[in-house]
Short mmCIF file of C-alpha atoms and ligand atoms in Angstrom, two decimals:
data_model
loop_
_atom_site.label_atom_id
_atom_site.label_comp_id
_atom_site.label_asym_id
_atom_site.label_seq_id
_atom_site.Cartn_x
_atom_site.Cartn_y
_atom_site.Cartn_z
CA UNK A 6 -6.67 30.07 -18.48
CA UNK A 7 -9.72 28.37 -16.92
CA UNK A 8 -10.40 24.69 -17.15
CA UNK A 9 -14.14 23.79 -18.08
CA UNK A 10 -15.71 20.46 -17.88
CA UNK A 11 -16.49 18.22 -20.93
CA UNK A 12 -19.29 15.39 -19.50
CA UNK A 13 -16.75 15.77 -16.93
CA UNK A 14 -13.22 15.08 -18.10
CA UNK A 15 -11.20 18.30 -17.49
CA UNK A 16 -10.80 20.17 -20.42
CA UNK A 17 -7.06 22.73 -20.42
CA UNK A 18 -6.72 25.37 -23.29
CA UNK A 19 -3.41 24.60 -24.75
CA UNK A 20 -4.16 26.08 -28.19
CA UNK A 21 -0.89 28.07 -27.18
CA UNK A 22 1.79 25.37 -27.85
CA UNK A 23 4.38 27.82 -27.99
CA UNK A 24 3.91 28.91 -24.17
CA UNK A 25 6.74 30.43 -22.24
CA UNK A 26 7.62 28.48 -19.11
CA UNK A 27 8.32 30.73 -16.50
CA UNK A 28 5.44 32.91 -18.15
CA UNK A 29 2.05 34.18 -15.93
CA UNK A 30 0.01 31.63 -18.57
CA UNK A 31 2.44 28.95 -18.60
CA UNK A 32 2.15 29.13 -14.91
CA UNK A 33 -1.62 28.67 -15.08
CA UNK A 34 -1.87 26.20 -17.35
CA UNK A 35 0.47 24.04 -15.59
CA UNK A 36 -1.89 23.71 -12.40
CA UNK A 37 -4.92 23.32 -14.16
CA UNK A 38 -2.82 20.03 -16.19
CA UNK A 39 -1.35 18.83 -12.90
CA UNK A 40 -4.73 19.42 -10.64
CA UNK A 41 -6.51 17.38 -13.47
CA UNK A 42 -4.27 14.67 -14.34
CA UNK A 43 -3.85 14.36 -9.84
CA UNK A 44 -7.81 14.30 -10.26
CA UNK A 45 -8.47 12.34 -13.39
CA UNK A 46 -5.51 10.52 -14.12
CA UNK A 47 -6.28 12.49 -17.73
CA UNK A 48 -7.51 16.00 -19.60
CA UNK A 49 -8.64 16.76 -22.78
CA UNK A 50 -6.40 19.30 -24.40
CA UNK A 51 -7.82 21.96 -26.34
CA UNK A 52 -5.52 23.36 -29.51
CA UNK A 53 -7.86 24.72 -31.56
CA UNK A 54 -5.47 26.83 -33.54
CA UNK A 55 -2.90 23.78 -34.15
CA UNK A 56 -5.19 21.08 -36.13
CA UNK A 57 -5.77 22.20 -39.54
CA UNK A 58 -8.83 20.51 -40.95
CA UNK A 59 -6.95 19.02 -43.85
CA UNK A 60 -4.83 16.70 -40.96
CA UNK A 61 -7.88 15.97 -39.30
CA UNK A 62 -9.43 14.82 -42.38
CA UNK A 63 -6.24 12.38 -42.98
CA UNK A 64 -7.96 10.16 -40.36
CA UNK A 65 -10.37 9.48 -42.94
CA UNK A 66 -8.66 9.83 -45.80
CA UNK A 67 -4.66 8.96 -46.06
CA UNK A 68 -4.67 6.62 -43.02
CA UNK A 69 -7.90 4.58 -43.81
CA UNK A 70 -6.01 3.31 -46.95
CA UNK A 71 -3.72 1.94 -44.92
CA UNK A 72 -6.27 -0.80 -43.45
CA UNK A 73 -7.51 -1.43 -47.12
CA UNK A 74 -3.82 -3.30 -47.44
CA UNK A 75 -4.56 -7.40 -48.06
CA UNK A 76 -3.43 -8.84 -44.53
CA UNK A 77 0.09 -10.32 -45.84
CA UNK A 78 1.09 -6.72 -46.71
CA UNK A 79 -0.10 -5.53 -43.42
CA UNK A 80 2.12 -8.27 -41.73
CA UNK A 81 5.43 -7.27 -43.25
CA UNK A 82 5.17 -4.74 -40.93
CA UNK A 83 6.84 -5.85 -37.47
CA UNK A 84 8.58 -4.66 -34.37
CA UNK A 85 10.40 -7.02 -31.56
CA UNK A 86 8.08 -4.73 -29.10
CA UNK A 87 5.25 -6.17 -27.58
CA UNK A 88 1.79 -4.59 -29.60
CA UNK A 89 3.75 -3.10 -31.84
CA UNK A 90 3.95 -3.16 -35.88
CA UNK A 91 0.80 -4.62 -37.05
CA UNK A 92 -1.74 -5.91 -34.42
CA UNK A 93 -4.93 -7.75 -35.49
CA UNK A 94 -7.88 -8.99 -32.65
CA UNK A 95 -11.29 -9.76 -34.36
CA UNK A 96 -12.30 -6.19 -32.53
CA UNK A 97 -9.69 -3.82 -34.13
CA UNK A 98 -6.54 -3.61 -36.29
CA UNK A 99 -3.76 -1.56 -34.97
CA UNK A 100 -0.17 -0.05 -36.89
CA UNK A 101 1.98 0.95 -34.24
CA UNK A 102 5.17 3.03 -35.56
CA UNK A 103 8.21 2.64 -33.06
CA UNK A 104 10.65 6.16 -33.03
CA UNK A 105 7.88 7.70 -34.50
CA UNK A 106 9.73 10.70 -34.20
CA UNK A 107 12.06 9.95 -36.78
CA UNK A 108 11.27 11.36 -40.41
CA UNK A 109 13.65 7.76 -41.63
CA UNK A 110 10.93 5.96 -39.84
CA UNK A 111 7.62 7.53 -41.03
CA UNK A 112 9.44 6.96 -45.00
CA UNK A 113 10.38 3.58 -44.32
CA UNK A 114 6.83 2.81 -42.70
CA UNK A 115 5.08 4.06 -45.88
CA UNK A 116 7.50 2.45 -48.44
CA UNK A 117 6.31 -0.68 -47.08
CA UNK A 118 2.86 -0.19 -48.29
CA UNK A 119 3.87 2.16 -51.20
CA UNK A 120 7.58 1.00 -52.52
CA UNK A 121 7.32 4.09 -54.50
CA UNK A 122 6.93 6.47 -51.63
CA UNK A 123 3.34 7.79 -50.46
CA UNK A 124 4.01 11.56 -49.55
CA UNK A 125 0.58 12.41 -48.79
CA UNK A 126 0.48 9.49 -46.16
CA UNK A 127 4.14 10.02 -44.56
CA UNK A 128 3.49 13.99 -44.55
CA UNK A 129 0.24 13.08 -42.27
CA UNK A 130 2.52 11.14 -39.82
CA UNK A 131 4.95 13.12 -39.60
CA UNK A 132 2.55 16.21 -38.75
CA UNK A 133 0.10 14.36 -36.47
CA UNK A 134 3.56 12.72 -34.79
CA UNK A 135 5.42 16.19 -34.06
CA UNK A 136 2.73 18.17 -32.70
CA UNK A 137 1.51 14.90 -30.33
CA UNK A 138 5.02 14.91 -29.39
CA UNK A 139 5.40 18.72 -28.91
CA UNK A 140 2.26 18.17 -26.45
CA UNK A 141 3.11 15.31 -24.90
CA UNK A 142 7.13 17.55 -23.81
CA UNK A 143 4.98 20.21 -22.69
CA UNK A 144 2.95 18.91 -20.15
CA UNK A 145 5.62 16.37 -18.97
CA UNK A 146 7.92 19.22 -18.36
CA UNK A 147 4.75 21.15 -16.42
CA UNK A 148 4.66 17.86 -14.87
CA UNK A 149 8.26 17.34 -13.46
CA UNK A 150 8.20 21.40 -12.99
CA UNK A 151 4.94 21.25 -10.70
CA UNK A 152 6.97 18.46 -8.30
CA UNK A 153 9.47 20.71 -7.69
CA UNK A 154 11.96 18.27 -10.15
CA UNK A 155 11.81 20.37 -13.10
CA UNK A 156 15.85 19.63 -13.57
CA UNK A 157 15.19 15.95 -13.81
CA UNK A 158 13.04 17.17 -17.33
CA UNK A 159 16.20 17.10 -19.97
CA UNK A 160 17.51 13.97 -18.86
CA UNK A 161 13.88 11.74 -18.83
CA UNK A 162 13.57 13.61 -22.18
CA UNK A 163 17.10 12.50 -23.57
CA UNK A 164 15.96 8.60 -22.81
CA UNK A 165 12.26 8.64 -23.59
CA UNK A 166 11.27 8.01 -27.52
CA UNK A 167 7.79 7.83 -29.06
CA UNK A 168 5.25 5.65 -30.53
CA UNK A 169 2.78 5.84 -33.30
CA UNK A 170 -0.51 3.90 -33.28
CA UNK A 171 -2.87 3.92 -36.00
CA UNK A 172 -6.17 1.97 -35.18
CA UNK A 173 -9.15 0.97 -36.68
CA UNK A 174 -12.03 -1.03 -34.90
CA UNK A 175 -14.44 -3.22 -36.77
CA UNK A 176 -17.84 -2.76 -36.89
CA UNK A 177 -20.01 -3.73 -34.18
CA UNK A 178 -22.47 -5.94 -33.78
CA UNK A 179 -26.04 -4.61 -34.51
CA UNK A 180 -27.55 -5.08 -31.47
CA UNK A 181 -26.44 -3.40 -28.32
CA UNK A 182 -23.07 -1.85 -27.30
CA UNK A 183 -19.73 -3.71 -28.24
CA UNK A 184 -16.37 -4.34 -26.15
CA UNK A 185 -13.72 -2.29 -28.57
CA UNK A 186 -10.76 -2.42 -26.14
CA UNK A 187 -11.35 -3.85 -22.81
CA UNK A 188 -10.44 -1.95 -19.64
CA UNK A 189 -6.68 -1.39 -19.33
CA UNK A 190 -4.04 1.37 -17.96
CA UNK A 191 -1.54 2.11 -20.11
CA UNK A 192 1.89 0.48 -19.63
CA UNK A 193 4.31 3.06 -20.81
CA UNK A 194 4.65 6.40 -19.69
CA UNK A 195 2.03 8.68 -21.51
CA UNK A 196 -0.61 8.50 -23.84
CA UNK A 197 -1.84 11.00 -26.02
CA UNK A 198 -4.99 10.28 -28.40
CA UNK A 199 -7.04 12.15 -30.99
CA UNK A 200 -9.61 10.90 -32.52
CA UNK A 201 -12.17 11.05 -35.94
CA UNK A 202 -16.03 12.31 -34.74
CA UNK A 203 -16.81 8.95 -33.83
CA UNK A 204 -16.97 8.81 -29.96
CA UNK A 205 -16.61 5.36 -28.26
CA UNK A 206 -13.95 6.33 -25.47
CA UNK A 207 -14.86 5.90 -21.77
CA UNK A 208 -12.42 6.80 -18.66
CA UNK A 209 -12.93 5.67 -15.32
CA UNK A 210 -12.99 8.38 -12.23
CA UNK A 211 -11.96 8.13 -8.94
CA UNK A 212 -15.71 6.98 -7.61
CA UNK A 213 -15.87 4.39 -10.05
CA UNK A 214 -18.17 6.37 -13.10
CA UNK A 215 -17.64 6.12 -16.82
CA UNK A 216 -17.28 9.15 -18.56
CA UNK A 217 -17.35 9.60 -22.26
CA UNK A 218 -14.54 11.61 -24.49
CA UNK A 219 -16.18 13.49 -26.88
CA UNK A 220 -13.58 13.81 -29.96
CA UNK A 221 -13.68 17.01 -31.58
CA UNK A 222 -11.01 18.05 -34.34
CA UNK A 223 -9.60 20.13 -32.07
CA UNK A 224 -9.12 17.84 -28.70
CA UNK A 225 -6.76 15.86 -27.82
CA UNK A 226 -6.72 13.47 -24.77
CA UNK A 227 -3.87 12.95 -22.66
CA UNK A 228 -3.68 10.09 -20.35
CA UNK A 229 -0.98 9.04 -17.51
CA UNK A 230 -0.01 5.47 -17.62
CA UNK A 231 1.57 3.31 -15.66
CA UNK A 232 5.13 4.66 -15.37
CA UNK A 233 3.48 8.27 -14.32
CA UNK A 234 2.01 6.93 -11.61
CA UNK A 235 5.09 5.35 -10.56
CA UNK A 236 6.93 8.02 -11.05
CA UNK A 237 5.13 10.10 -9.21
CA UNK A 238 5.29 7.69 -6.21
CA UNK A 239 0.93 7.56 -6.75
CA UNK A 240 0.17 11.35 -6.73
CA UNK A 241 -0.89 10.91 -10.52
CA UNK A 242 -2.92 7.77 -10.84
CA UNK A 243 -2.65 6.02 -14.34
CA UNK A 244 -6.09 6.68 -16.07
CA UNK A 245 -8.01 3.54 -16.56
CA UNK A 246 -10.34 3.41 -20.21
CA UNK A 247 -11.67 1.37 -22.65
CA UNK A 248 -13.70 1.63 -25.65
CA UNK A 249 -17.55 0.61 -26.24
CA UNK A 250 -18.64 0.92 -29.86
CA UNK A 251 -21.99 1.55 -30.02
CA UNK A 252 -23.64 0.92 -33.25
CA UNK A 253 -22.45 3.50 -35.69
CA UNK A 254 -22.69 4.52 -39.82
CA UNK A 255 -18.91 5.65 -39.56
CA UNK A 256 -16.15 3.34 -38.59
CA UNK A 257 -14.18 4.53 -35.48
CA UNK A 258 -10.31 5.53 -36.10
CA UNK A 259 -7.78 6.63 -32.95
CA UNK A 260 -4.48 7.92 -33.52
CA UNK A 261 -2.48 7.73 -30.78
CA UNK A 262 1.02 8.77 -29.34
CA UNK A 263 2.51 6.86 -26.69
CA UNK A 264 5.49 7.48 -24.86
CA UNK A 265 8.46 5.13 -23.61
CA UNK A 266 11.86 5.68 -21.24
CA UNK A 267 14.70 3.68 -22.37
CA UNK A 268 15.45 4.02 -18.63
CA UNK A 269 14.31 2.63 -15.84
CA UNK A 270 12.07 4.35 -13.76
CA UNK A 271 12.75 5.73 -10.50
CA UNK A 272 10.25 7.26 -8.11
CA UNK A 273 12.51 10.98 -7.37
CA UNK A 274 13.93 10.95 -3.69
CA UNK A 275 12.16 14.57 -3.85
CA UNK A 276 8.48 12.89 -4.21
CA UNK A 277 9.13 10.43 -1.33
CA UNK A 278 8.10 12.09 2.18
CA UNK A 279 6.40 11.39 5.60
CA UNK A 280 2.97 11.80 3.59
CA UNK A 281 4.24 10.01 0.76
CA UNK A 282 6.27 6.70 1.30
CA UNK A 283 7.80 5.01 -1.57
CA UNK A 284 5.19 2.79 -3.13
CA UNK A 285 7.42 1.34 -6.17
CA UNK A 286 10.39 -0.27 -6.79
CA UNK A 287 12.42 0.71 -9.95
CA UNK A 288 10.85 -0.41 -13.39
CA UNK A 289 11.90 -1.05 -16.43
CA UNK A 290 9.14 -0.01 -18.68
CA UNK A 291 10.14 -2.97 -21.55
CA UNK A 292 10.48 -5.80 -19.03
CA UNK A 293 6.78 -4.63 -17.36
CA UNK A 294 5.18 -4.52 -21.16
CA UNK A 295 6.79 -7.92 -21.78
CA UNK A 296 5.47 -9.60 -19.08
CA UNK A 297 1.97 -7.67 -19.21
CA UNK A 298 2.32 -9.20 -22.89
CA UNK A 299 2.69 -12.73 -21.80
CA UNK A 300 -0.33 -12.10 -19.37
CA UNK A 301 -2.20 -11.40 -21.87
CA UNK A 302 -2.56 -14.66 -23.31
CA UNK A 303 -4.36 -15.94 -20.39
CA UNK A 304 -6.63 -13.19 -20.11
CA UNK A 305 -4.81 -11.40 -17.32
CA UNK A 306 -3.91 -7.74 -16.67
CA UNK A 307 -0.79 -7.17 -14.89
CA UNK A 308 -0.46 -5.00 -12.10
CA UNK A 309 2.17 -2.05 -10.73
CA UNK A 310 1.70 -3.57 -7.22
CA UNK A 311 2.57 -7.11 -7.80
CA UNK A 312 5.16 -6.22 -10.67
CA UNK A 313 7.21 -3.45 -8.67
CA UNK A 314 5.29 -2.70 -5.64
CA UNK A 315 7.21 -1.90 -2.16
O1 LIG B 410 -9.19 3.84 -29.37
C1 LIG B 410 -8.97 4.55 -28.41
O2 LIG B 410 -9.44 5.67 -28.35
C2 LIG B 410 -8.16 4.04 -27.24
C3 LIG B 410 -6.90 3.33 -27.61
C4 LIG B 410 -6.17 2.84 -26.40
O3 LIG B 410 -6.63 2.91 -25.30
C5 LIG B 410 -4.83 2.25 -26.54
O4 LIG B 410 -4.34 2.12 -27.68
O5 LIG B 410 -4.21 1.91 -25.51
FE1 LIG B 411 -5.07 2.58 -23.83
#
């Protein structure tokens, strides 16, 4: 299984979901996730046999109409989680779906727009949702696995649950580039997105460059966030990226999965060593969104070292 580049970003074939751990492939495709997301803080995952076109085209298609809502419909959908439910900034307009996971979810979250039911639009969710979230398990466990923690896997799994975002920037203005999203880690634990043709996504390396993501049907990029990188006492930096929106004919969608623990988060006594003293305190994923939330308002970005470093 050999990892390519893609304008740099590290690009794993994972078109095998159903991989074996324990297996010669599962083996390899493990250190080619872990030495990228050590490297990059992110890879783009390649699945081309999982994404059937007509899913792909839902970007355009069922979840568009979803923006097309007048704002007051759009607002009856809320969550008590910070940048959650609906989300509005004059650059973008965001759903985010809490439990995701849950088919009673993705029905309720379409009977708010369509009281009648909308099965084309849940059936979307629900697909995109379950095979984000069948990614997102399999490289955490290679993750934990690669550490030498693999038993600590079921348990993170039993507490962690998963979001849906649905987001839609505006158009830019015509001259230049445009700020979409400014740059930001991610505060929860893992980020998976997937994206229509329209490119826009920039990471940030290790020496400072900005390198594209260019979305294809079939890619899928997974990012640590904040509560990897504490978790894995630094080893895995969370990736930092943000969006430019160059001047485009098509508008820019992102569907993205993100993942939460319930817990808090403890760096493993396993991962602490000699070459590796403990940089972080335990965090509570919620309380570091909540006051990263309240930061926000004055333009600030909050940081892992000031909120929980040792
Ligand atoms: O639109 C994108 O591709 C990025 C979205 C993102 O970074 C986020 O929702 O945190
Ligand atoms: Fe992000």
């Amino acid at each position: 299984m050999a990892t390519k580049t893609q304008a740099k970003i590290p690009v794993v074939d994972l078109s095998n979901l159903d991989l074996k751990p324990g297996t010669k492939t599962w083996f390899s495709a493990r250190k080619d996730v872990c030495r990228a997301l050590e490297e990059y803080g992110c890879f783009v995952a390649e699945i081309s046999n999982k994404i059937p076109s007509e899913l792909h085209n839902a970007i355009s298609s069922s979840f568009a109409k979803l923006f097309e809502f007048p704002t007051e419909a759009k607002m009856k959908f809320t969550s008590e989680r910070p940048f959650h439910g609906y989300f509005s900034t004059p650059k973008y307009e965001r759903l985010v779906i809490d439990n995701a996971t849950s088919t009673d979810v993705t029905q309720e979250f379409t009977n708010i727009f369509w009281p009648n039911g909308n099965h084309h639009v849940r059936e979307s969710a629900d697909s995109y949702v379950k095979l984000m979230a069948e990614l997102d398990k399999m490289v955490t466990k290679m993750v934990f696995e690669n550490y030498g923690v693999g038993d600590y896997y079921n348990s993170h799994m039993e507490s962690t649950t998963h979001s849906f975002g649905i987001i839609k920037y505006n158009e830019p203005q015509k001259t230049g580039t445009n700020n979409g999203l400014a740059n930001h880690t991610d505060k929860h634990f893992t980020t998976i997105l997937h994206q229509n043709r329209v490119k826009g996504l920039e990471i940030k390396t290790k020496d400072g460059e900005w390198i594209d993501f260019d979305p294809s049907p079939s890619s899928f990029i997974f990012l640590a966030g904040d509560g990897l990188q504490v978790w894995s006492n630094d080893r895995i930096k969370a990736c930092m990226h943000r969006v430019l929106l160059a001047e485009n004919l098509e508008t820019r969608y992102s569907l993205g999965l993100f993942s939460h623990n319930n817990k808090t988060i403890c760096v493993p006594e396993e991962l602490v060593d000699e070459e590796h003293p403990l940089h972080y305190k335990p965090i509570n994923l919620r309380d570091y969104a909540q006051e990263q939330n309240r930061l926000v308002a004055y333009g600030k970005e909050l940081s892992l070292e000031v909120f929980c470093g040792v």
